XYZ file of C-alpha atoms in Angstrom:
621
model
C 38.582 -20.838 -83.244
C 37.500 -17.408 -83.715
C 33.748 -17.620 -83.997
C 32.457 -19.803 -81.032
C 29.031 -18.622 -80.237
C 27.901 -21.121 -78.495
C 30.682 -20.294 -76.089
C 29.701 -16.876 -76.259
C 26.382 -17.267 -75.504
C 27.125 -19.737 -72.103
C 29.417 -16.592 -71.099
C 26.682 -14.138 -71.493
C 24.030 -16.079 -69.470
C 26.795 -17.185 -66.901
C 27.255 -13.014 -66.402
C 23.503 -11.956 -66.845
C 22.854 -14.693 -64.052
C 25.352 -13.247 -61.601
C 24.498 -10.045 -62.462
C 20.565 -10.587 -61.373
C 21.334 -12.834 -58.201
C 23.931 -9.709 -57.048
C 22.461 -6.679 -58.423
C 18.484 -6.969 -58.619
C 18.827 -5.997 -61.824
C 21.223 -2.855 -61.479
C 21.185 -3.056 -65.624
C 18.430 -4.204 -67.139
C 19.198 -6.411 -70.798
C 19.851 -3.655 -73.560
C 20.479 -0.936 -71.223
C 24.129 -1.122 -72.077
C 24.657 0.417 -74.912
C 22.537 3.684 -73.536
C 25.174 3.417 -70.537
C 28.127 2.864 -73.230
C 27.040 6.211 -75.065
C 27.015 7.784 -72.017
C 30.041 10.294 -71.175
C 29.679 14.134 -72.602
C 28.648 16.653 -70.111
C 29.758 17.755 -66.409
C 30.062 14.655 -64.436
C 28.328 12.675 -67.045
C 28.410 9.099 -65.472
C 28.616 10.485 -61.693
C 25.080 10.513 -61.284
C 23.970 7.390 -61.169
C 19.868 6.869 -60.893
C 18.651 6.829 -56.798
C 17.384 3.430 -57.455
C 20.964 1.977 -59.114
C 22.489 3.636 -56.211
C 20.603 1.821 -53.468
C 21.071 -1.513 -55.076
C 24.659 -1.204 -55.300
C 24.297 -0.127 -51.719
C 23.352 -3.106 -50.847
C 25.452 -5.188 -53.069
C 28.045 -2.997 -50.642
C 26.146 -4.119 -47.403
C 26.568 -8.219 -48.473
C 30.320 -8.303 -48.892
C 32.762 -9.141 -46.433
C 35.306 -6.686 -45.177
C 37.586 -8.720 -46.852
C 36.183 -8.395 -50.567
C 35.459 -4.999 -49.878
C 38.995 -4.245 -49.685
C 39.802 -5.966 -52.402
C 37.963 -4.114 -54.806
C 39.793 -1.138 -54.010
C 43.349 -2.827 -55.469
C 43.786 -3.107 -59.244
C 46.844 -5.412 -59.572
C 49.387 -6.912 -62.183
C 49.648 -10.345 -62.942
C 51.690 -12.319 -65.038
C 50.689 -14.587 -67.767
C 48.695 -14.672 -70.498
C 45.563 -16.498 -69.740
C 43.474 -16.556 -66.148
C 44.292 -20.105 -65.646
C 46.952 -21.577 -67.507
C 50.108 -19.478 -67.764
C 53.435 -20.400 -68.606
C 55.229 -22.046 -66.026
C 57.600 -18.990 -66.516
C 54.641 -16.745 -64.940
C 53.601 -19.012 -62.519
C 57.199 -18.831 -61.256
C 56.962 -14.856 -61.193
C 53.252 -14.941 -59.616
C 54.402 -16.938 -56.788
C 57.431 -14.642 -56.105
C 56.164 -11.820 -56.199
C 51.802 -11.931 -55.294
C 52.373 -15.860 -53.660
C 49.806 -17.317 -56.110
C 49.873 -19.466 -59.509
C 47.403 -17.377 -61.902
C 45.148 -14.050 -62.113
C 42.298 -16.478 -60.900
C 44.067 -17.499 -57.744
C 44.993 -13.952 -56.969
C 40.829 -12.721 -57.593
C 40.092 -15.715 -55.326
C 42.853 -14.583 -52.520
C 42.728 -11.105 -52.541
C 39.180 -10.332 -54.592
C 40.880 -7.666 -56.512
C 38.088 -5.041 -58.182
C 40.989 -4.774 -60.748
C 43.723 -5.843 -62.908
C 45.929 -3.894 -65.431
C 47.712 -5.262 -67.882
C 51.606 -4.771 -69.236
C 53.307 -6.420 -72.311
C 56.289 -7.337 -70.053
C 53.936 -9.384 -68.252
C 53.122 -11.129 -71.208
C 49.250 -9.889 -70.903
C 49.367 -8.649 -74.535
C 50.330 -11.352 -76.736
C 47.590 -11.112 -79.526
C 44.080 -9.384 -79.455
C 42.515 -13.179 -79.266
C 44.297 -13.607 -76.579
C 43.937 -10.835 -74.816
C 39.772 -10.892 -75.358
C 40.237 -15.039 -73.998
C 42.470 -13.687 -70.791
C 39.851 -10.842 -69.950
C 37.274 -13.170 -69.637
C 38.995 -15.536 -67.969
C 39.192 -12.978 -65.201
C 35.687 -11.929 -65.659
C 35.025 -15.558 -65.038
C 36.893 -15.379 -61.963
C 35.436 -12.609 -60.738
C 31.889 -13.844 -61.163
C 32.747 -17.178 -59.257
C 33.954 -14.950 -55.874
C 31.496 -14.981 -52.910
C 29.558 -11.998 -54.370
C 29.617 -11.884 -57.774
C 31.329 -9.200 -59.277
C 32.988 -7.848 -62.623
C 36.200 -6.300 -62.663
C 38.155 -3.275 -64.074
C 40.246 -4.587 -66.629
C 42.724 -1.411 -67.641
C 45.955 -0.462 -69.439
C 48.677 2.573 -70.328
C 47.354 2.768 -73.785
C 48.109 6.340 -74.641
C 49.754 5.649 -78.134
C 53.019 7.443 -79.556
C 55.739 6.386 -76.718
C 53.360 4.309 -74.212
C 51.253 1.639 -75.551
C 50.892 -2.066 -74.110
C 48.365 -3.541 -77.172
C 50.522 -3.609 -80.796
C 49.919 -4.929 -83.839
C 47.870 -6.373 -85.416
C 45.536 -3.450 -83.385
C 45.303 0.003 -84.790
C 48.173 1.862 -83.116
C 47.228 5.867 -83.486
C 49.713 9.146 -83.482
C 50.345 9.628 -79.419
C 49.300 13.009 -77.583
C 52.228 15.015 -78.694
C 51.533 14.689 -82.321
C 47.959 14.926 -82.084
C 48.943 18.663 -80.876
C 50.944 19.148 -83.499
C 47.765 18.014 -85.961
C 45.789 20.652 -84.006
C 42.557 19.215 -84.634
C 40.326 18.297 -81.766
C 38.126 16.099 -84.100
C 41.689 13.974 -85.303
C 41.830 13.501 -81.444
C 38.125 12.605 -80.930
C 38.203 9.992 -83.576
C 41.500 8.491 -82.527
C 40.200 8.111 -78.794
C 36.818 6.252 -80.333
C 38.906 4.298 -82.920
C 41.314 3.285 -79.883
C 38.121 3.217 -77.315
C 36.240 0.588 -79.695
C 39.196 -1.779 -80.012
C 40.437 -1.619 -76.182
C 36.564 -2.443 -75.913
C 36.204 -5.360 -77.909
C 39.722 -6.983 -76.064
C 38.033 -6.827 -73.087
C 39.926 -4.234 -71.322
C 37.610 -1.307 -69.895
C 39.415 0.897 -68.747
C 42.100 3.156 -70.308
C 44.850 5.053 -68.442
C 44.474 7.832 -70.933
C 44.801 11.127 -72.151
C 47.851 12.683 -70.859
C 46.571 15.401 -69.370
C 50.123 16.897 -68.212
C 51.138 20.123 -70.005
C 54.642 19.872 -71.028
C 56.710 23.093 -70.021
C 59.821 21.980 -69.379
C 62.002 20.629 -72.727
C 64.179 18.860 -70.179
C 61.092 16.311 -68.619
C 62.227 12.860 -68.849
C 59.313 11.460 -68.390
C 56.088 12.934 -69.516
C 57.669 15.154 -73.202
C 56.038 13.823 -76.403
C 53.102 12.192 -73.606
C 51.721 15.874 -73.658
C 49.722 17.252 -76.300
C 51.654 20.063 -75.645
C 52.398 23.919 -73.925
C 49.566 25.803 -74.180
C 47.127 25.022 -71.322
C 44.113 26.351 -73.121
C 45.412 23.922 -76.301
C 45.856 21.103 -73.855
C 42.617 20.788 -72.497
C 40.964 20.963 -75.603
C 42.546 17.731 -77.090
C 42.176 16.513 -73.594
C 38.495 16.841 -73.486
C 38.204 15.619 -76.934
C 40.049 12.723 -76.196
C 38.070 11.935 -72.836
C 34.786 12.229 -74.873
C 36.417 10.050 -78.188
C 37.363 7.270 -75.614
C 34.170 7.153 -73.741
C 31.905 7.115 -76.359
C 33.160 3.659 -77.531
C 32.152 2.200 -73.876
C 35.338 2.416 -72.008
C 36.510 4.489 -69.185
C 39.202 7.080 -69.896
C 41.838 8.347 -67.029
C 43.234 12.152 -67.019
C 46.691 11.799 -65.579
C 48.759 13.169 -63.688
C 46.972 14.962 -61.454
C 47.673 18.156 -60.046
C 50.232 17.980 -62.893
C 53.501 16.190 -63.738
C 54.450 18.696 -66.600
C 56.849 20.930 -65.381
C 59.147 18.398 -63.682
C 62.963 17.248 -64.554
C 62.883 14.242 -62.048
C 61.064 11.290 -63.420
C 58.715 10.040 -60.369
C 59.421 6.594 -61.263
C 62.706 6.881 -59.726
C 62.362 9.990 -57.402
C 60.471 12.246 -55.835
C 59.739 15.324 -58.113
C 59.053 18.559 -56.554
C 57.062 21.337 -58.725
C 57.771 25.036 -57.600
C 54.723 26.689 -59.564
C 52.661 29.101 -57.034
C 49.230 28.090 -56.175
C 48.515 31.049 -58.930
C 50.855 29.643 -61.309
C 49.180 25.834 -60.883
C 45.801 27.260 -61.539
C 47.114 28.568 -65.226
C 49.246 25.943 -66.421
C 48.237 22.729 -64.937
C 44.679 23.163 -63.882
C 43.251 23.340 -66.892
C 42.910 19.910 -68.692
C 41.874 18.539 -66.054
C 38.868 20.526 -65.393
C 38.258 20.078 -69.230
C 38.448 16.359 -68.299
C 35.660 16.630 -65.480
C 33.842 19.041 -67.430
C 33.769 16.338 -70.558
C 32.445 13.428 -68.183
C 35.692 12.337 -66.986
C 35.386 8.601 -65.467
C 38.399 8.363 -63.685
C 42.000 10.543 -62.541
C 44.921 9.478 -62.036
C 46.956 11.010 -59.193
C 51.220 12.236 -59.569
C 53.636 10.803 -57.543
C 54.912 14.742 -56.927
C 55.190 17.390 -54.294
C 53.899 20.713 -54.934
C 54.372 22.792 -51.753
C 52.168 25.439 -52.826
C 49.538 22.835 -52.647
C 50.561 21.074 -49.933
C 53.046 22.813 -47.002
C 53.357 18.788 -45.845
C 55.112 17.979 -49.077
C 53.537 15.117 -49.325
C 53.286 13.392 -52.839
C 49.872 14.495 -54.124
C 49.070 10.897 -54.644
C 48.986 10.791 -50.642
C 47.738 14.775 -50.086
C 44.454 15.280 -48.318
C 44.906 19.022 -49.505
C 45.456 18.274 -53.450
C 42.881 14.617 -53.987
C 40.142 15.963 -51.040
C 40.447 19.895 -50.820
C 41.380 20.743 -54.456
C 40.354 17.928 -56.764
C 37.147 16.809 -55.087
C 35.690 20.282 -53.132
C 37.296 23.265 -55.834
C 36.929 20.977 -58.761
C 33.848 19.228 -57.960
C 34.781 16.382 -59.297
C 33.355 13.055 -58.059
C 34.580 10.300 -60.027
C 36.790 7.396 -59.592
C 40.760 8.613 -58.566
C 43.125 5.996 -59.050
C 46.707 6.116 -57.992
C 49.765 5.430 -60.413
C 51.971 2.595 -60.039
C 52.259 2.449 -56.095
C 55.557 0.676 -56.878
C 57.073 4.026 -58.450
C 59.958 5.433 -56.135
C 58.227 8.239 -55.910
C 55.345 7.365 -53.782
C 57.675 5.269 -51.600
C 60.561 7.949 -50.933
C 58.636 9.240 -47.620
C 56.736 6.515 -46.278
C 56.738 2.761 -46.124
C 54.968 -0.082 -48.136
C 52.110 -0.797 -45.616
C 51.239 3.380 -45.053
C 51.530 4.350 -48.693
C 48.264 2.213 -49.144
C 45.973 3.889 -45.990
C 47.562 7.138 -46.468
C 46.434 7.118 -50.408
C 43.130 6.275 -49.125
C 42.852 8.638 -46.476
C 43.483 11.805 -48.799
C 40.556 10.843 -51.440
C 42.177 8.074 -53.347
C 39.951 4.889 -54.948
C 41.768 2.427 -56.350
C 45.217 1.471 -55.550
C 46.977 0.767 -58.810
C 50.182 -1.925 -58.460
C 51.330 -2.021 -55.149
C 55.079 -3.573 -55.256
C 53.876 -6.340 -52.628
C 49.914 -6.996 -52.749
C 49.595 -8.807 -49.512
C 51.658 -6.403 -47.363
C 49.249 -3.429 -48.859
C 46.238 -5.356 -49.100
C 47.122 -6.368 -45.343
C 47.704 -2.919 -44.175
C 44.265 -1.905 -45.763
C 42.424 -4.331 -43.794
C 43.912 -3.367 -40.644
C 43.400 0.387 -41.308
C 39.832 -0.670 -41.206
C 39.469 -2.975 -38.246
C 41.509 -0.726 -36.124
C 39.073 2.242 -37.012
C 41.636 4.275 -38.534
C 40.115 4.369 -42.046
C 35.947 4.192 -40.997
C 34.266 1.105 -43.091
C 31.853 4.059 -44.245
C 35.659 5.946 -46.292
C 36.270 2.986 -48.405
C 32.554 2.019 -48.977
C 32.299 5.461 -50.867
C 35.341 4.328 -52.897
C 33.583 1.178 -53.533
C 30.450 2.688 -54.365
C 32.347 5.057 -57.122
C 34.096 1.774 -58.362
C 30.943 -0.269 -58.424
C 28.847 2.857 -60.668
C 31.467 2.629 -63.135
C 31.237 -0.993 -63.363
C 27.834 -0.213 -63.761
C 28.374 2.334 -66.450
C 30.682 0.122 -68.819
C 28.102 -2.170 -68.467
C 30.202 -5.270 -67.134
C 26.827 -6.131 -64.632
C 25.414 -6.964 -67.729
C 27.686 -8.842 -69.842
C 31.364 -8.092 -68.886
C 32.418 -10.832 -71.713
C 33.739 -9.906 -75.222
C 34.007 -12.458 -78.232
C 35.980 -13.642 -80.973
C 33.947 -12.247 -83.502
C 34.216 -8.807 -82.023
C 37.632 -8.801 -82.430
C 37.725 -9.811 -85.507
C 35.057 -7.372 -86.832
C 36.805 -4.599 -84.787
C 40.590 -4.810 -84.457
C 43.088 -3.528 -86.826
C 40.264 -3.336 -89.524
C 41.705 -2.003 -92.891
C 38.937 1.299 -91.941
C 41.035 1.887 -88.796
C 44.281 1.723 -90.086
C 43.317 3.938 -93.143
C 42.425 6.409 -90.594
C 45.379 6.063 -88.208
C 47.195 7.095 -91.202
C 45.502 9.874 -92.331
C 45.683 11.430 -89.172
C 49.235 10.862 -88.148
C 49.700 12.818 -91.998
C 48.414 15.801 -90.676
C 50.757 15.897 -87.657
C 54.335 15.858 -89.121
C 55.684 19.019 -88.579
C 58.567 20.312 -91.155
C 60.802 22.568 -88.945
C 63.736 23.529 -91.790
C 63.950 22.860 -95.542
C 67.022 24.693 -96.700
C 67.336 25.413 -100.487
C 64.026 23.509 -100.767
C 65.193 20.032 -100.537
C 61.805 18.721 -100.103
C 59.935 16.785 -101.333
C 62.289 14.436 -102.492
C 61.377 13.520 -106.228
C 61.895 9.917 -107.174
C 63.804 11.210 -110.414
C 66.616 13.322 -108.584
C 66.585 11.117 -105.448
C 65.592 7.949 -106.130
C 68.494 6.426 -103.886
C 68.145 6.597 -100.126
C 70.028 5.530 -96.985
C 68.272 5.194 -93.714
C 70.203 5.769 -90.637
C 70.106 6.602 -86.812
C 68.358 5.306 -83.725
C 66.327 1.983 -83.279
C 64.601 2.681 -79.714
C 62.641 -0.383 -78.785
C 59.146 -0.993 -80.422
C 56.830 1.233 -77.746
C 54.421 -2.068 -77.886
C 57.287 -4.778 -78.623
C 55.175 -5.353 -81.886
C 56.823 -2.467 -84.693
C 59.405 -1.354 -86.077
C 62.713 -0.421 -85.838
C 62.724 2.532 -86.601
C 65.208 2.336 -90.254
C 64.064 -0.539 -91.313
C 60.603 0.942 -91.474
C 61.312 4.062 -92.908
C 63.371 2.148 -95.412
C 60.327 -0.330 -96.079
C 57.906 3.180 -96.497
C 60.221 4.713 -98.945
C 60.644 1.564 -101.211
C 56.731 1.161 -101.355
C 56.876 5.481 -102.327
C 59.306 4.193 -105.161
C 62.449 4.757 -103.463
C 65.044 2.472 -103.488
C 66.316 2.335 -99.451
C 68.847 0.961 -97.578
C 68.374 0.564 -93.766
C 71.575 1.165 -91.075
C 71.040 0.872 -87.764
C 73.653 3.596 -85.973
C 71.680 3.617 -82.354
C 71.666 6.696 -79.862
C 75.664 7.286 -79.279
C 77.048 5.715 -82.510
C 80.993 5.182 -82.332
C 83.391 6.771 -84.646
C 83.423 2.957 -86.661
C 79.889 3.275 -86.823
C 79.977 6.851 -88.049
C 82.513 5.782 -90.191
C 80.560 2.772 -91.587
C 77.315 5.120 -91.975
C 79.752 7.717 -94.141
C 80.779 4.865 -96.689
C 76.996 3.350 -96.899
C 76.310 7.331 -98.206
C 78.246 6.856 -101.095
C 76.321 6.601 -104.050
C 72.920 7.816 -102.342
C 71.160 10.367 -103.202
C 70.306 11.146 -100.064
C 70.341 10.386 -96.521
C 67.655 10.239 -93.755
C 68.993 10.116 -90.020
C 66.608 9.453 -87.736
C 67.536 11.323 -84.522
C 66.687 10.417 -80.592
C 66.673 12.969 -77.621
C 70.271 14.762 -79.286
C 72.139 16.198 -76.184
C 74.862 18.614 -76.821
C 77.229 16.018 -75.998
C 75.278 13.248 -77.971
C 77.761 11.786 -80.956
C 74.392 11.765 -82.716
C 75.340 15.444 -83.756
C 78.649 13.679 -84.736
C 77.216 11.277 -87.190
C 75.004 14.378 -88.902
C 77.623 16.164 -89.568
C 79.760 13.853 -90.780
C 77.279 12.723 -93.476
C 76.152 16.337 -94.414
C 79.997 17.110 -94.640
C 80.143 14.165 -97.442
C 77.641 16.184 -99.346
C 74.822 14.575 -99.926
C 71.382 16.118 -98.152
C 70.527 15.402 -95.287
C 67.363 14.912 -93.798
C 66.468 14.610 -89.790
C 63.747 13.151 -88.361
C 63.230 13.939 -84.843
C 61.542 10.021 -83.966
C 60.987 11.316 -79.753
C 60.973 14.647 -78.720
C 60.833 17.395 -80.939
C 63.492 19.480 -79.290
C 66.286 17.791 -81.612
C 66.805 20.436 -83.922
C 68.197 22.864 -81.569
C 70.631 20.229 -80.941
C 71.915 20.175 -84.276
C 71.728 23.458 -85.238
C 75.228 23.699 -87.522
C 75.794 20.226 -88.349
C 75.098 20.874 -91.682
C 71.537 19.399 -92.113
C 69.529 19.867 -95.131
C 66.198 19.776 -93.741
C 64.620 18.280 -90.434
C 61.483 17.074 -89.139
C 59.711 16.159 -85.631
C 57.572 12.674 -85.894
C 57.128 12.967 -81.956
C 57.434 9.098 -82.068
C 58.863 5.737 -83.457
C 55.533 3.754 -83.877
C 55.319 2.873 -87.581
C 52.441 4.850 -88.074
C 54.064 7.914 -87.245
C 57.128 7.142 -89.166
C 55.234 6.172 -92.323
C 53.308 9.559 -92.362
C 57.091 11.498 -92.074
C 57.866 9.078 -95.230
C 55.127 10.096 -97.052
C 55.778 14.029 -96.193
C 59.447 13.879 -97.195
C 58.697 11.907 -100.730
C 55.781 14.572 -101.681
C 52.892 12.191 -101.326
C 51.628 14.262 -97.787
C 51.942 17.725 -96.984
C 53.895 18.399 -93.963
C 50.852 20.062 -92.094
C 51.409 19.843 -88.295
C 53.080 22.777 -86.407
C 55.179 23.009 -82.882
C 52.928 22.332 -79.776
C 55.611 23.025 -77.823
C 58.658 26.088 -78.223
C 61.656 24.683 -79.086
C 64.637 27.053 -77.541
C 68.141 27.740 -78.243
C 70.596 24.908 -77.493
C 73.046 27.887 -76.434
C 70.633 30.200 -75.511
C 67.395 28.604 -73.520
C 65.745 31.846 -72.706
C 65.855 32.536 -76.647
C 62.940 30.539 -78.658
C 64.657 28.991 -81.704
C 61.022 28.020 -82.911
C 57.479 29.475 -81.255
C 54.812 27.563 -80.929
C 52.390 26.859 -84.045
C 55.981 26.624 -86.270
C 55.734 24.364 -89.163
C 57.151 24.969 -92.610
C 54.777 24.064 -96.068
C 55.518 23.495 -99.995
């Protein structure tokens, strides 16, 4: 099943074909992997050759209005092949896009793209995601004109990532600035890059390029690589340039900046006070480390930043922020894609069918996940025929789509095979790496009395308690049961008890009895509020008097939390993936040093204008 080259070969002639009849020959055979390479330097990618340029002009010139608009959309869909979902899927495409498969909806609506979720059941296995991207490369190619599409995900590692297991699942941005080092960040982009590559998905809604000032962000915290804007944009652009090196498109998001912000934009409308002078210190910079790095695409913030805009509009719909400030002041003329158009955000001010022509008339692309594709789709179409948007707006969107098409190569072969997968996914190289870099980014924020390491002679017994958040990717952990599983393969002997994020006073109780015996107990901690019981169950166990140990599994800002429970020592992870949580394993039992340090200043719990720990904070043996 996994080696069918003759299949592989009738898919690359069936795309070189297409690609010839559309194109003239917009790639010619072995010019990929020059294009792949491609992606270090100011606009690198932007500047397509004059002669590429005026056949993809009049690839432009042969399409309907209809696919034209199309291309500009990059849609869900559920199942997890092109043409033969579960009936389950079919049942949720025809509610909510009115066709059976991703095939029918390419057919209907000629789509330029389609992004992929886990909840849609996209992301079953990395066979079959490589046989459902080319099932949609096969629709594509059987449209009126010919054409590839951009197959993309959220796979920023840490806390958002769609492909699991059995694919290498790296430290996310937050601990790679703890880890400090821009090469670690490089090398987990290309590791990441090559195996989103070889599933046949193209392009990757990644690096975060938000820097994360405010502790109390619900929605962007460990996402960040950190604080320090100058910090930021240098794991940014390292990340841009890791990714895009292995032949896929990266995306800088959220532009102007979604850092500073204590409304999550999936269910309201942020609003960021920073002055224009203020915006131009803290959040400008990644992302003109991004363009400067070759950025292929940006993805806009469902926020309002009057100092930007005196409309307060969202930016995703600003003339002044995507036209004025991203493409004129930052020069920057790449692909800008939208996020999720079905965010509350986006939708608070205007309807369904002007959130679509309004996005394209500030300097918006591609139109990521409109809640209803027909009603946007629609509204689109009629922008266009009623002269409101001029044909000439969107053809320069499609023209910026189509060059990065061209870049990635997918004119040329947009088909991936079995035996790419297998000689690039989850290979034992990649996973070796994962874990040597997530070792270097577990920071050790207190060790009182020197509790760690933990020697297998004098604690040898270990319990494993606190929060099981839900696998990131549906594919790892929880959270104990992994620790407990690293520490028995250190030469531990530990016992895993699940006690969630508000454990009850039985639970607390049942967690205190389990500690009997032990030697000594690991709590793994989630987002600790000062009303969270989770400060309950610490200091109940530390009270019993046996060390404890916290691991912060989300955000490192835990510790303040907890200051005075009693705590014998305590550590940030910045996530719950298992890669993460084995390297904080390995650090507490002495077989890693603890060498990351705090991207981000963790403050006083009673005090937040006092800094409990600075920036670049991170304890040794």
């Amino acid at each position: 099943m996994h080696h069918r080259t003759s299949r592989r070969t009738l898919l690359t002639a069936t795309a070189a074909t297409a690609a010839a009849a559309v194109t003239g020959g917009v790639l010619a055979p072995g010019a990929v992997a020059a294009q792949r390479s491609a992606g270090s330097g100011p606009g690198a990618g932007h500047h397509t050759s004059a002669a590429t340029t005026r056949r993809l002009k009049r690839l432009i010139s042969r399409m309907s209005l209809e696919e034209k608009v199309g291309q500009l959309f990059v849609m869900r869909v559920y199942g997890h092949s092109a043409t033969e979902p579960d009936q389950a899927d079919i049942d949720a495409n025809m509610a909510e896009i009115g066709v059976r498969t991703a095939a029918e909806m390419i057919a209907k609506y000629h789509v330029g793209g389609i992004i992929y979720f886990a909840w849609a059941h996209n992301t079953r296995d990395p066979h079959q995601i490589a046989d459902l991207s080319n099932g949609i490369q096969r629709a594509g190619l059987a449209g009126p004109t010919p054409l590839p599409l951009l197959v993309s995900t959220d796979q920023e590692h840490g806390i958002v990532c769609r492909v699991g297991e059995p694919a290498t699942l790296m430290p996310g941005a937050m601990a790679l600035g703890a880890g400090g080092s821009r090469s670690d960040a490089r090398r987990a982009g290309q590791i990441a890059g090559a195996e989103l590559a070889a599933i046949g998905i193209n392009q990757n809604y990644a690096p975060d390029a938000d820097v994360n000032v405010n502790p109390a962000n619900p929605v962007i915290g460990v996402r960040s690589f950190g604080s320090d804007p100058q910090s930021v944009a240098g794991m940014v652009a390292a990340q841009v340039k890791g990714y895009q090196s292995s032949g896929i498109a990266s995306t800088a998001k959220h532009f102007p900046g979604h850092g500073d912000t204590s409304t999550d934009s999936h269910t309201g409308l942020p609003v960021i006070r920073h002055t224009r002078e203020q915006w131009a210190e803290l959040d400008e910079p990644p992302f003109r480390a991004a363009i400067a790095a070759g950025i292929d695409s940006i993805m806009t913030a469902h926020i309002v930043v009057p100092a930007l805009d005196p409309a307060e509009d969202p930016a995703t719909l600003s003339h002044p922020i995507l036209t004025g400030i991203l493409r004129e002041e930052l020069g920057y003329d790449g692909v800008v894609v939208t996020d999720s158009l079905g965010m509350e955000g986006v939708r608070t001010k205007y309807g369904d069918e002007r959130v679509p022509v309004l996005a394209l008339k500030a300097g918006v692309d591609q139109l990521l996940n409109p809640p209803d594709l027909s009603v946007s789709w629609n509204a689109v179409l009629k922008a266009v025929k009623s002269g409101e948007i001029s044909e000439t707006r969107i053809e320069e969107s499609i023209l910026r789509i189509l060059r990065l098409k061209t870049k990635l190569g997918l004119f040329d072969d947009p088909f991936v095979s079995h035996r790419g997968v297998d000689r690039t996914v989850g290979t034992r190289a990649h996973l070796a790496e994962a874990d040597r870099i997530a070792e270097r980014t577990t920071t050790l924020l207190a060790n009182d009395g020197a509790v760690l390491p933990l020697s297998r002679r004098s604690h040898k017994n270990l319990l494993v308690v606190g929060a099981d958040p839900a696998s990131p990717s549906g594919t790892t952990g929880p959270p104990t049961t992994t620790l407990a599983a690293a520490f028995g393969e250190l030469g531990h002997v530990a016992t895993a008890l699940s006690t969630g994020t508000a454990p009850t006073k039985a639970v607390i109780g049942e967690a205190v009895a389990a500690a009997q015996g032990k030697d000594a107990v690991i709590v793994g901690t989630y987002n600790v509020s000062a009303a969270s019981s989770q400060r309950t169950l610490v200091s109940a166990l530390a009270a019993t008097g046996i060390p404890v140990i916290t691991v912060a599994i989300r955000n490192p800002y835990d510790i303040a939390q907890l200051s005075g429970t009693g705590f014998a020592a305590s550590l940030a992870a910045y996530s719950w993936t298992d890669v993460e949580l084995r390297a904080a394993a390995r650090v507490i039992a002495g077989r890693a040093e603890p060498e990351g340090t705090l991207p981000v200043p963790v403050q006083r719990a009673d005090d937040p204008a006092r800094v409990l720990y600075p920036v670049g904070y991170g304890l040794r043996y």
